[in-house]
PDB file of C-alpha atoms in Angstrom:
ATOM      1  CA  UNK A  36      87.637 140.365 -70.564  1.00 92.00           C
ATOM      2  CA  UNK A  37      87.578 137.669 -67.657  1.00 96.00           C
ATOM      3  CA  UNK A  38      84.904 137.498 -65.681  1.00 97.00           C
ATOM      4  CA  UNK A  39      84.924 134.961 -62.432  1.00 97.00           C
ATOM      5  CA  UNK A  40      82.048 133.336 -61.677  1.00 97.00           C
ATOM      6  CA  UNK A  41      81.315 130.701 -58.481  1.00 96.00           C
ATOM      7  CA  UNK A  42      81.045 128.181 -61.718  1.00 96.00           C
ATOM      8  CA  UNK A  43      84.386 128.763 -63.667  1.00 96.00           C
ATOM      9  CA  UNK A  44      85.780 131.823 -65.901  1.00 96.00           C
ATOM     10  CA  UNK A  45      83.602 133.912 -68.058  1.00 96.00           C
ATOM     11  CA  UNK A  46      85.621 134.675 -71.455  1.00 94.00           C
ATOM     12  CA  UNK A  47      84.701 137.375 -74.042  1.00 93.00           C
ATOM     13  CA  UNK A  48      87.255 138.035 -76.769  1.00 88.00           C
ATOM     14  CA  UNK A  49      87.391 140.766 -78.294  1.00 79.00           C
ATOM     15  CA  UNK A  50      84.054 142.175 -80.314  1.00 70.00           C
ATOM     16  CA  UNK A  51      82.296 139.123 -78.852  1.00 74.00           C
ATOM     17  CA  UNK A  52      79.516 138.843 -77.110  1.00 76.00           C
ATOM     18  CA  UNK A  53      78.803 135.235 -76.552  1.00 86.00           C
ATOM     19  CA  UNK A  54      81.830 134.030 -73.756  1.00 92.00           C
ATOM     20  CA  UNK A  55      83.988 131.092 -73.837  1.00 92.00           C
ATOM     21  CA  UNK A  56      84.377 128.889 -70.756  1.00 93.00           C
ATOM     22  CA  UNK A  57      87.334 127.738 -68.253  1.00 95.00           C
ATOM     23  CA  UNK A  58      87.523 125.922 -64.942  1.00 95.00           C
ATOM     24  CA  UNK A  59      83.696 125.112 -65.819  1.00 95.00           C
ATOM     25  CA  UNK A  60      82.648 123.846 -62.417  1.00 96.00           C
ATOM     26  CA  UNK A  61      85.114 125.454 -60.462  1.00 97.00           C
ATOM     27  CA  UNK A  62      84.637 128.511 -58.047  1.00 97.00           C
ATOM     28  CA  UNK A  63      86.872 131.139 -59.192  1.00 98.00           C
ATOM     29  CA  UNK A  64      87.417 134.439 -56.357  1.00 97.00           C
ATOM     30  CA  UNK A  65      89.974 136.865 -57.114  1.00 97.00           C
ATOM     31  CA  UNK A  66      92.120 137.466 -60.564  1.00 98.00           C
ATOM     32  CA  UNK A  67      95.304 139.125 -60.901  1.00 97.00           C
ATOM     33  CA  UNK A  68      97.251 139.369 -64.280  1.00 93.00           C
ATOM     34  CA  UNK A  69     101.419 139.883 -64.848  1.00 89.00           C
ATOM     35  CA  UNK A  70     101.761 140.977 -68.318  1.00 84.00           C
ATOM     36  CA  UNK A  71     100.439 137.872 -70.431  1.00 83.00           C
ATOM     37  CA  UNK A  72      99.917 135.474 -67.530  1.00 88.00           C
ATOM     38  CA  UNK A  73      96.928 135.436 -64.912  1.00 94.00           C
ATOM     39  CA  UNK A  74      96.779 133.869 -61.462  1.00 97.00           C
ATOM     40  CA  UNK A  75      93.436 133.237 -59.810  1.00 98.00           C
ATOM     41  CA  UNK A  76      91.916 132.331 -56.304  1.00 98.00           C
ATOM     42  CA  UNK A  77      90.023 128.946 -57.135  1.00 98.00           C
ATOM     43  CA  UNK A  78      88.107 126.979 -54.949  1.00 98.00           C
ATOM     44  CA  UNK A  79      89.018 129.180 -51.911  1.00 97.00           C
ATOM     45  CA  UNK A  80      92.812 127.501 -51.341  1.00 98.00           C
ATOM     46  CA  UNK A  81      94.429 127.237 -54.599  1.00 98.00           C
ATOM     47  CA  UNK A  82      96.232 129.470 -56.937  1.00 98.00           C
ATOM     48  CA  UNK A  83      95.651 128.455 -60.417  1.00 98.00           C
ATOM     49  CA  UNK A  84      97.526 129.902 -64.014  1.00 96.00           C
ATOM     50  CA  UNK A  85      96.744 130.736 -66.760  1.00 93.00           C
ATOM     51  CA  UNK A  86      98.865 130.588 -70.042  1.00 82.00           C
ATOM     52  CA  UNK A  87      98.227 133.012 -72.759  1.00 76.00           C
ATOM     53  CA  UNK A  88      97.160 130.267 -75.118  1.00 76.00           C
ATOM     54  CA  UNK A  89      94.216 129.773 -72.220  1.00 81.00           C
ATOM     55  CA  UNK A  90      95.236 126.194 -70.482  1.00 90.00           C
ATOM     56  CA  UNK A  91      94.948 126.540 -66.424  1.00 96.00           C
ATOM     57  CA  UNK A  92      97.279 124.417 -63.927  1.00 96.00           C
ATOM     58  CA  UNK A  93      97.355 124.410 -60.565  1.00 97.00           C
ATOM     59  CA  UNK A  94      99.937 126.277 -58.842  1.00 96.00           C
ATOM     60  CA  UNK A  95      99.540 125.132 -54.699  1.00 97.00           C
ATOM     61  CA  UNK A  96      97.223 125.006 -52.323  1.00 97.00           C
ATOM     62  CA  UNK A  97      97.210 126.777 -49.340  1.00 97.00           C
ATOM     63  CA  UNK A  98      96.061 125.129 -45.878  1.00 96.00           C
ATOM     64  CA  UNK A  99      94.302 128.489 -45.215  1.00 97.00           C
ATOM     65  CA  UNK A 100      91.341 130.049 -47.316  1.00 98.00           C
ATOM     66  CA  UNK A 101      92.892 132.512 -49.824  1.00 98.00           C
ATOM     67  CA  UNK A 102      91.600 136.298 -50.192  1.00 98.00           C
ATOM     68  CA  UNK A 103      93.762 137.824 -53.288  1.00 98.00           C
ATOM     69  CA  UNK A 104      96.694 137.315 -55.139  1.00 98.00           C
ATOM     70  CA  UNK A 105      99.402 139.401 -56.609  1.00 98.00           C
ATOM     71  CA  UNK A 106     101.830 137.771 -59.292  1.00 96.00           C
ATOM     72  CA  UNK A 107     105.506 139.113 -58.836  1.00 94.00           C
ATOM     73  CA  UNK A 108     108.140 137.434 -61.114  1.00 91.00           C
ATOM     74  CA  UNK A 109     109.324 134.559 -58.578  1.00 89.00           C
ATOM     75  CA  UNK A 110     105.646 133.642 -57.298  1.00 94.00           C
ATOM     76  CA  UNK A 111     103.307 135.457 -55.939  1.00 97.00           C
ATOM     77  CA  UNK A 112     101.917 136.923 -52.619  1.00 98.00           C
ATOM     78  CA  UNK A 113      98.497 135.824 -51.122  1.00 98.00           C
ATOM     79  CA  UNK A 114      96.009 137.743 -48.672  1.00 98.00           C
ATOM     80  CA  UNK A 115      93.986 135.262 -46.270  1.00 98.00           C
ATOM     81  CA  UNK A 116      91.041 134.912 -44.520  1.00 97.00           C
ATOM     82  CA  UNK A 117      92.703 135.199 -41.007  1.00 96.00           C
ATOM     83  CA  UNK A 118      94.517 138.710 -41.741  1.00 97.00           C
ATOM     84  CA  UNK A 119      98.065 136.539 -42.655  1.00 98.00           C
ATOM     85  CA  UNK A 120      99.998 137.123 -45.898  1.00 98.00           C
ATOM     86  CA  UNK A 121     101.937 133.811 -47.668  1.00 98.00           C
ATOM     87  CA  UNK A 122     104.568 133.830 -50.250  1.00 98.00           C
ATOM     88  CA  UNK A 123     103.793 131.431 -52.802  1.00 97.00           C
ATOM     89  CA  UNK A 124     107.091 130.408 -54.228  1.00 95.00           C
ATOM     90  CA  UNK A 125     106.922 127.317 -57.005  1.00 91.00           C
ATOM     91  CA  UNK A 126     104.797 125.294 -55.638  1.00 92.00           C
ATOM     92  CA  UNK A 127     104.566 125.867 -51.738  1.00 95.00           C
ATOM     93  CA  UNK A 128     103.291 128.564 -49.843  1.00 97.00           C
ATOM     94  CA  UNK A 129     106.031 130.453 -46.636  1.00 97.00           C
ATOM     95  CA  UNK A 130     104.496 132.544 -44.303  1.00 97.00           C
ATOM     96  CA  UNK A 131     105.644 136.406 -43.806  1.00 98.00           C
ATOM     97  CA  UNK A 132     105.703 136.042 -39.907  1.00 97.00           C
ATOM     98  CA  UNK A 133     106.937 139.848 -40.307  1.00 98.00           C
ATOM     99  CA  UNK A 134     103.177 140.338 -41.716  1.00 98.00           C
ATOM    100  CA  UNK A 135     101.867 138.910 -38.094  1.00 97.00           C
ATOM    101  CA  UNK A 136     104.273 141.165 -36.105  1.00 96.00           C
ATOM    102  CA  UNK A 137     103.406 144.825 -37.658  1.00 97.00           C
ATOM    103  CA  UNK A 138     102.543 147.675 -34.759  1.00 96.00           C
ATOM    104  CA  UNK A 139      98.482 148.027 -34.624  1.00 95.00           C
ATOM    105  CA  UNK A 140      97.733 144.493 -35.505  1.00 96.00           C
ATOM    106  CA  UNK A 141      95.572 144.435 -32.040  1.00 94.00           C
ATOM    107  CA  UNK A 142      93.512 147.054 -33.197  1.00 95.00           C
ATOM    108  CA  UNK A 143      91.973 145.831 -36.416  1.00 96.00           C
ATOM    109  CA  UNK A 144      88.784 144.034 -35.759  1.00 95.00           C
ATOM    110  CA  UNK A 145      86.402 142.415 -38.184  1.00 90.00           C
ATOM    111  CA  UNK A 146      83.983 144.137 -40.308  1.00 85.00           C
ATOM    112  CA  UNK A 147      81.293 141.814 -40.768  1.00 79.00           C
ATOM    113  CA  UNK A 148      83.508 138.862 -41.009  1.00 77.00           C
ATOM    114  CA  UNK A 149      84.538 136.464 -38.782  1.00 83.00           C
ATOM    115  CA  UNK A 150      87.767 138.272 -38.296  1.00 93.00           C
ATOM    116  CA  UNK A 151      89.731 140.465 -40.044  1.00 96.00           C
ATOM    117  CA  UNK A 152      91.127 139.594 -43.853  1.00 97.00           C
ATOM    118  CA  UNK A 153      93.679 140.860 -45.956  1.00 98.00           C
ATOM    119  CA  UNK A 154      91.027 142.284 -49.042  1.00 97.00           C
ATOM    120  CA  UNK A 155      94.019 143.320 -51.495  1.00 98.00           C
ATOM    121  CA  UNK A 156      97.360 143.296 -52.928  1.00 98.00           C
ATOM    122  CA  UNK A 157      99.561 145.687 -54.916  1.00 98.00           C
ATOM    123  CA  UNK A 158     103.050 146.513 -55.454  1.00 97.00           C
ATOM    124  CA  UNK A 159     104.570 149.868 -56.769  1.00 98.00           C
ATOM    125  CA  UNK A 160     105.397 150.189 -60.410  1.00 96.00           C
ATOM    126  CA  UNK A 161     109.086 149.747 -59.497  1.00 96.00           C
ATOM    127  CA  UNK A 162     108.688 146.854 -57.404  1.00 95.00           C
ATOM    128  CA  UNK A 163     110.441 148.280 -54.104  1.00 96.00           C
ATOM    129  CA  UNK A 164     106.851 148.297 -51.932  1.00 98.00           C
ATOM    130  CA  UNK A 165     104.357 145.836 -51.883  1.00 98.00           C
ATOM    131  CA  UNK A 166     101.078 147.085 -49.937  1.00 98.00           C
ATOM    132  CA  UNK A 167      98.213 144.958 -48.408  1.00 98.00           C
ATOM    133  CA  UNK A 168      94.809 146.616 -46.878  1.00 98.00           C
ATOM    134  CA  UNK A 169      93.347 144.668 -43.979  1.00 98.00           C
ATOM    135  CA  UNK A 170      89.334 144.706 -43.554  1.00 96.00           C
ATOM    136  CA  UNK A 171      89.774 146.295 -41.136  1.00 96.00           C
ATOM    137  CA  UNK A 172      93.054 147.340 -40.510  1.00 96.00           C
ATOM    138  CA  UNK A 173      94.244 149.656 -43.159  1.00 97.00           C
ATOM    139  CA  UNK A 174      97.213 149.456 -45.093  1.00 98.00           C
ATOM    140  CA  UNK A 175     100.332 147.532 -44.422  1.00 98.00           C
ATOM    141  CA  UNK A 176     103.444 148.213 -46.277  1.00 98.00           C
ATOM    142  CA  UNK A 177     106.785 146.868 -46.945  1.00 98.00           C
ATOM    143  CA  UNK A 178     109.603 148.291 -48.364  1.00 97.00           C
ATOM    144  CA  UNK A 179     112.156 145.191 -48.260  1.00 97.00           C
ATOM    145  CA  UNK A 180     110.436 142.350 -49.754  1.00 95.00           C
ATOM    146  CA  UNK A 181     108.641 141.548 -46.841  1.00 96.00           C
ATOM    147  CA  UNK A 182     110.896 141.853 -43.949  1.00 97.00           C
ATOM    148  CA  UNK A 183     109.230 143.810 -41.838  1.00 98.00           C
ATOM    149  CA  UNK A 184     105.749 145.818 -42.476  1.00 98.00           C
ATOM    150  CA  UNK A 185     104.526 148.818 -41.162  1.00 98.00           C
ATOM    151  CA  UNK A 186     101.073 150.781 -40.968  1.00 98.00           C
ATOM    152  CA  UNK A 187     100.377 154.010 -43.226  1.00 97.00           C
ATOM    153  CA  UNK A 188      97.088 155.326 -42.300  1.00 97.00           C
ATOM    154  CA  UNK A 189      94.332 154.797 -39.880  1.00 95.00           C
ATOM    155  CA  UNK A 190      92.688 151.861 -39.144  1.00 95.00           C
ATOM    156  CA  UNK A 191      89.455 153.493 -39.217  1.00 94.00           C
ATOM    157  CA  UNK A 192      89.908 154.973 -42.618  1.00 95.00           C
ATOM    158  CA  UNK A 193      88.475 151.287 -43.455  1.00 96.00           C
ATOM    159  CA  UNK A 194      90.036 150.852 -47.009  1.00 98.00           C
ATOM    160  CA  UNK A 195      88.576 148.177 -49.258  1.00 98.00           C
ATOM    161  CA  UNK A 196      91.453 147.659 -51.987  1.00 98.00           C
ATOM    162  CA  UNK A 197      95.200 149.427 -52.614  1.00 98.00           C
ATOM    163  CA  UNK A 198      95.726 150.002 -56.184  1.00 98.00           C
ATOM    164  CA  UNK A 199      99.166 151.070 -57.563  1.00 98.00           C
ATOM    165  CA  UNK A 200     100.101 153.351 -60.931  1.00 97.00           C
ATOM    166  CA  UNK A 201     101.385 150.754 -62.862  1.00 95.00           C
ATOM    167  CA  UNK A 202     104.338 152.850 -64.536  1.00 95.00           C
ATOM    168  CA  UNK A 203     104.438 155.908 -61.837  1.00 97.00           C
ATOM    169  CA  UNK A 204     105.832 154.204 -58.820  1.00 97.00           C
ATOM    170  CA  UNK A 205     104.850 157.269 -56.150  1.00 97.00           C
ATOM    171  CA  UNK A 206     101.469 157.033 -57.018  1.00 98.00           C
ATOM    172  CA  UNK A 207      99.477 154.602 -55.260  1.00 98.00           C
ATOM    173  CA  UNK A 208      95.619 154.892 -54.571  1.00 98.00           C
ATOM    174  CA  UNK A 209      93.179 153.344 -52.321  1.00 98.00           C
ATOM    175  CA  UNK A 210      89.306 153.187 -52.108  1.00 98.00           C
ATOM    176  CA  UNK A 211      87.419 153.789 -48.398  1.00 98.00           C
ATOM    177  CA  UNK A 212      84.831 153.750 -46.220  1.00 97.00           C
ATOM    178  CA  UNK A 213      85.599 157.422 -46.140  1.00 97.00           C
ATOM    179  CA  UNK A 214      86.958 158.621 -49.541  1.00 98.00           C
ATOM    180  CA  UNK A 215      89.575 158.173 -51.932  1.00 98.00           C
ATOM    181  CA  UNK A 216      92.768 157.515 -50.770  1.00 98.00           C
ATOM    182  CA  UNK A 217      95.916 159.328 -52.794  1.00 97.00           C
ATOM    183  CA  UNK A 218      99.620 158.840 -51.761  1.00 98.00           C
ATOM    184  CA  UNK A 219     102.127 160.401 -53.814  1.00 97.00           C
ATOM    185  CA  UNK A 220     105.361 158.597 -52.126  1.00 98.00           C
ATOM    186  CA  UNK A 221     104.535 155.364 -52.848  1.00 98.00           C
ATOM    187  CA  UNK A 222     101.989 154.383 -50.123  1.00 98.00           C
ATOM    188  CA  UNK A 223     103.985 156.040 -47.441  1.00 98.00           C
ATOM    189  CA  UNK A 224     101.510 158.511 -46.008  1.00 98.00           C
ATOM    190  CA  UNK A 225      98.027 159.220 -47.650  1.00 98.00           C
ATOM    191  CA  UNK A 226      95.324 162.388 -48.229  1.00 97.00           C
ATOM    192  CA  UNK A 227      91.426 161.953 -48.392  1.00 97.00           C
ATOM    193  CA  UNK A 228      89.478 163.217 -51.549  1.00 96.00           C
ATOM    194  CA  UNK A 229      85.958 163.001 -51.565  1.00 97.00           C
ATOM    195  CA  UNK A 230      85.467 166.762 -53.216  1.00 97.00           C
ATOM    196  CA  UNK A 231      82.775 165.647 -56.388  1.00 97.00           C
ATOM    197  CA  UNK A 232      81.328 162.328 -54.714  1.00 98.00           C
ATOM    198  CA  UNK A 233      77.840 162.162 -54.095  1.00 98.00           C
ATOM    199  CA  UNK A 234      79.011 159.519 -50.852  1.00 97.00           C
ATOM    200  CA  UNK A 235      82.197 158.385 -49.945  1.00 97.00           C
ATOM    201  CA  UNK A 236      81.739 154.891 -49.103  1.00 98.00           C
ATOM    202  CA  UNK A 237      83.990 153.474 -51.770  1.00 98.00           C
ATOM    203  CA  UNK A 238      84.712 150.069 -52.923  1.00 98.00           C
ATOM    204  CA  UNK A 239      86.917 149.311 -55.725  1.00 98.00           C
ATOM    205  CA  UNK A 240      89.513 151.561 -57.686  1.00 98.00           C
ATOM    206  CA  UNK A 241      91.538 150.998 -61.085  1.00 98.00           C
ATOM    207  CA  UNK A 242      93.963 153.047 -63.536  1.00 97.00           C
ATOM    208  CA  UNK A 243      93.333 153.673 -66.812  1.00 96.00           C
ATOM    209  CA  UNK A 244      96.209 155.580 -69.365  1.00 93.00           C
ATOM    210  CA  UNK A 245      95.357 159.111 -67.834  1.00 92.00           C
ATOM    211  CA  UNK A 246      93.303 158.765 -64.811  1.00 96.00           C
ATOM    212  CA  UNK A 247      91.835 156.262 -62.377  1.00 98.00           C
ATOM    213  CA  UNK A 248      88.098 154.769 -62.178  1.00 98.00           C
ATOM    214  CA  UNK A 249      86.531 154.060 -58.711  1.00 98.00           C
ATOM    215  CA  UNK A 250      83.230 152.665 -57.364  1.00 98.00           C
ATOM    216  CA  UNK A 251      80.848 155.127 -54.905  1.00 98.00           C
ATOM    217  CA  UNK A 252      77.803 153.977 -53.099  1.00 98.00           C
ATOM    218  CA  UNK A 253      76.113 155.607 -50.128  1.00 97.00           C
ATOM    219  CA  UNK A 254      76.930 152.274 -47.810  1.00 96.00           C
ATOM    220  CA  UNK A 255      77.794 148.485 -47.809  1.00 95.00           C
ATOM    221  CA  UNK A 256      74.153 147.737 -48.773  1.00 95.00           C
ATOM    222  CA  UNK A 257      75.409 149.303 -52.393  1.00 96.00           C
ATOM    223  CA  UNK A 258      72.488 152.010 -52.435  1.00 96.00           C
ATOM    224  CA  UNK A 259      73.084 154.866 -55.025  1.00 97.00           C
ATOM    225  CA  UNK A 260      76.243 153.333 -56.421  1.00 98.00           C
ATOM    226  CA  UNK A 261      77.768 154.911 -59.476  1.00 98.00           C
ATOM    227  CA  UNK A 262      81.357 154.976 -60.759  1.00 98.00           C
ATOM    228  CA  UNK A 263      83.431 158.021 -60.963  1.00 98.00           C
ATOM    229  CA  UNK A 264      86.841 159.324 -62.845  1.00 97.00           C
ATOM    230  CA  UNK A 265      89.540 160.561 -60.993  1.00 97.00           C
ATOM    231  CA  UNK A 266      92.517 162.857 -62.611  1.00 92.00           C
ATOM    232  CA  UNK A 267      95.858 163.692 -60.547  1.00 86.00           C
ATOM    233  CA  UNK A 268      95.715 166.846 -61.853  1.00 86.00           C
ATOM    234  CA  UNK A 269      92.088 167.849 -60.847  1.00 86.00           C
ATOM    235  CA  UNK A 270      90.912 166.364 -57.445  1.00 82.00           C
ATOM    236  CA  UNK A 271      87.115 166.617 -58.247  1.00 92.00           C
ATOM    237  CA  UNK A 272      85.857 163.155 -58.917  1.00 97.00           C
ATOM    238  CA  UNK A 273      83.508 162.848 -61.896  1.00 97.00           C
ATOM    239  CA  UNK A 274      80.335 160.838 -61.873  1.00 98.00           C
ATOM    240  CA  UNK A 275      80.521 159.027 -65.337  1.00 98.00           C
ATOM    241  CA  UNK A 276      77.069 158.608 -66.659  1.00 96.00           C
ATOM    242  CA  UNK A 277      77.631 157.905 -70.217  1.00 97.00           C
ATOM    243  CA  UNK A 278      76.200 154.159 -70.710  1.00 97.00           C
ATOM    244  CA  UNK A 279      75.523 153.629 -67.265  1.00 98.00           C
ATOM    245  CA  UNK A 280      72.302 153.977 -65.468  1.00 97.00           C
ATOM    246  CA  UNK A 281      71.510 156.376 -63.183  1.00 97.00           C
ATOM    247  CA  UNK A 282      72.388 154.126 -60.301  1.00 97.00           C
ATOM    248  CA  UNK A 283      73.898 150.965 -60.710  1.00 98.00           C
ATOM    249  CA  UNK A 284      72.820 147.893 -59.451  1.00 96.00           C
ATOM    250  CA  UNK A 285      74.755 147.232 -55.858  1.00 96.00           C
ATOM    251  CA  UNK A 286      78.049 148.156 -55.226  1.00 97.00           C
ATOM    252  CA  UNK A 287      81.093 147.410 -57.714  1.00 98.00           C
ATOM    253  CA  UNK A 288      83.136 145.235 -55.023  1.00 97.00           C
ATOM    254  CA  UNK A 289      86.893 145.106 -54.329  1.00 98.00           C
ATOM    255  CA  UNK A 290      88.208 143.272 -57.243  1.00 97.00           C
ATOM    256  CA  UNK A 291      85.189 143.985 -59.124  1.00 98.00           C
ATOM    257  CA  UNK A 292      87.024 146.694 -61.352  1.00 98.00           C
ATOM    258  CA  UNK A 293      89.824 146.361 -63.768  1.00 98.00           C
ATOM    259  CA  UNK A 294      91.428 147.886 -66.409  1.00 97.00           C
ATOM    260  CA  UNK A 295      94.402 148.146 -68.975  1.00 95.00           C
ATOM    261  CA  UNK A 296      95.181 150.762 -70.760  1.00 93.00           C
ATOM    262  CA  UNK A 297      92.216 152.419 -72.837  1.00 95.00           C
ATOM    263  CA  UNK A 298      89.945 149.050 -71.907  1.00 96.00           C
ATOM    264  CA  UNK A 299      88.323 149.031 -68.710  1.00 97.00           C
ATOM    265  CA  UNK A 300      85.456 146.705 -67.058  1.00 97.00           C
ATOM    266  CA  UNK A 301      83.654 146.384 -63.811  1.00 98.00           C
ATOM    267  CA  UNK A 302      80.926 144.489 -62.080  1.00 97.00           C
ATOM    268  CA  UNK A 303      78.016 145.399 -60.088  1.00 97.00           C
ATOM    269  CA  UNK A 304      76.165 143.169 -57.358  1.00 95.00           C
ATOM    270  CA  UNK A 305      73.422 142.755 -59.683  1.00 94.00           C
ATOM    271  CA  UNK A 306      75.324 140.425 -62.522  1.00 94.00           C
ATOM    272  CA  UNK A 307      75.961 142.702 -64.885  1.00 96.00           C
ATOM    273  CA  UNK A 308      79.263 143.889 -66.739  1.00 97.00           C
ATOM    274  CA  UNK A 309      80.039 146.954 -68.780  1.00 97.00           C
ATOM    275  CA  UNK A 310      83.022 147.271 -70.735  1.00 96.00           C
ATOM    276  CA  UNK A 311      84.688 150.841 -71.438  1.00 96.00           C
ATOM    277  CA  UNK A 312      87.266 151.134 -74.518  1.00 95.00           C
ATOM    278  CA  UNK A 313      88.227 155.037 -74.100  1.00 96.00           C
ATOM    279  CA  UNK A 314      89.633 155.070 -70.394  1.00 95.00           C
ATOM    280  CA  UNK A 315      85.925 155.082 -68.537  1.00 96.00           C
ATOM    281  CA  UNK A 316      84.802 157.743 -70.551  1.00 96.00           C
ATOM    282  CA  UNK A 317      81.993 155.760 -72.350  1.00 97.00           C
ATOM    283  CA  UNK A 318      80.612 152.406 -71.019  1.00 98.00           C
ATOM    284  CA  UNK A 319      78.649 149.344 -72.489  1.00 96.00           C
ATOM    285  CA  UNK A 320      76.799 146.347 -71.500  1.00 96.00           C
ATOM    286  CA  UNK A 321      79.161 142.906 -71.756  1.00 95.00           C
ATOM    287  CA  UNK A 322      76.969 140.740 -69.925  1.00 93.00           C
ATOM    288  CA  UNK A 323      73.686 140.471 -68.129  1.00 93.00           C
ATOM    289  CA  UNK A 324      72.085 138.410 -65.844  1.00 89.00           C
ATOM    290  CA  UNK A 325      75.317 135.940 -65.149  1.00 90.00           C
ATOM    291  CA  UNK A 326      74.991 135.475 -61.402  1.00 91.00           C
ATOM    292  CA  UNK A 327      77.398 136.404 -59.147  1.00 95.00           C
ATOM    293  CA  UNK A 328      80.558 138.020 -60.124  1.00 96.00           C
ATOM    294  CA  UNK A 329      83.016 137.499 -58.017  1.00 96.00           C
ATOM    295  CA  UNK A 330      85.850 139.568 -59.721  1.00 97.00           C
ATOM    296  CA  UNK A 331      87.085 141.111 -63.143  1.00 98.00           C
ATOM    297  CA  UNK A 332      89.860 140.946 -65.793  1.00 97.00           C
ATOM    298  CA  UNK A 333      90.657 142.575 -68.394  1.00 96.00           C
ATOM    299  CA  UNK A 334      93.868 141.716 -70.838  1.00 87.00           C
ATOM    300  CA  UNK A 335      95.166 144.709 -72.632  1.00 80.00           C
ATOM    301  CA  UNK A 336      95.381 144.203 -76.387  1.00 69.00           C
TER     302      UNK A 336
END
């Protein structure tokens, strides 16, 4: 499990409870992982990697602070802070001008930021879309590798992160400001589920081996937030209370959620991480009292 902290990476190996450090002094943001290798957001401009014997290098740095990341096998593709998308490719970062040109791009507006961001990346199982949800401007997609983009739902629906099935590639899911997202033709056109929440204003959203995990709070202030299981072949959302307190402890941000396989981990505004090892079934404490947590990772076994 990675956790990433404003002062370096958090690591806790497996049956550990004491972590291990990396990029001590550094301010890590958002992880992403490609099989064995992980990419992460460091000190808001550059993309660092990770080997699977642990050593970090920098990758590039972007002139442009840097909101996510999502490692494809030439590169990777970065969200920023000003609603663009780049194409990091060896060491430089392109722009996707077709990003800047996509129909309803004058009607997304900034939620509280300064202007609107891209929040998160994903890319179907089989490669052929890669998706990006603007805060707030919903969910861009591209079926050609980046040619040209298009929206899929409304701008309103205010998603916070796009998460793909990582071996079904028509089944992509998103968490809102309004519900839980589903598209079953690979982010083309979306449904809202909200039948089982106690609120709907959701956050973060990952897949486990049969199901998916998302974060529910009643608002951006993270009051009543709880995590719930979702299963494609029952809509209801379940609130999973095994482990968990009643309420949890702020919301469980975009990014803040990750899984692989059976393992599973999230955050919660309040510092603490839980760690799951049956699909989100059953949850226990990691960590306590670390500080911010600025996103999670978890490497399958």
């Amino acid at each position: 499990m990675l956790l990433a902290t404003p002062d370096g990476l958090l690591r806790f190996d497996d049956g550990t409870t004491t972590p291990a450090r990396e990029l001590e002094g550094r301010r890590v943001g958002r992880l992403a992982r490609r099989r064995d290798t992980w990419l992460a957001v460091v000190d808001e401009t550059i993309i660092a990697r990770r080997e699977p014997a642990g050593s970090w290098s920098d990758l590039a740095t972007a002139d442009v602070g840097l909101t996510c990341v999502l490692p494809v096998p030439d590169g990777a593709w970065c969200g920023t802070v000003d609603g663009r998308v780049l194409r990091l490719l060896g060491d430089r970062f392109a722009p996707v001008t077709a990003f800047d040109a996509i129909d309803g791009r004058d009607a997304w507006h900034a939620v509280p930021s300064g202007e609107p961001y891209v929040r998160s990346l994903t890319s179907t199982a089989d490669a052929r879309a890669v998706l990006a949800s603007v805060h707030v401007g919903g969910i861009a997609r591209s079926g050609n590798g980046g040619s040209s983009w298009r929206p899929t739902i409304d701008v309103e629906t205010d998603v916070h992160e796009v998460r793909a099935h990582p071996s079904d590639a028509r089944l992509v899911l998103a968490a809102a400001g309004y519900g839980l997202a589903v598209s079953r033709d690979a982010g083309t056109s979306w449904e809202l589920q909200t039948d089982g929440l106690h609120a709907t204003y959701l956050r973060a959203v990952a897949f486990t081996t049969e199901a998916a995990l998302v974060s529910a709070s009643s608002g951006p202030a993270g009051e009543q937030s709880a995590l719930y299981r979702w299963d494609d072949e029952d809509p209801t959302l379940t609130k999973i209370e095994r482990g968990l307190p009643e309420w949890l402890d702020g919301n469980v941000d975009t990014g803040g959620l990750d899984s692989a396989g059976e393992l599973a981990a999230f955050a919660d505004d309040g510092g603490t991480a839980y760690r799951s090892v049956d699909g989100g079934r059953t949850w226990a404490v990691l960590a306590s009292d670390v500080g911010p947590i600025r996103s999670v990772g978890v490497q399958p076994d």
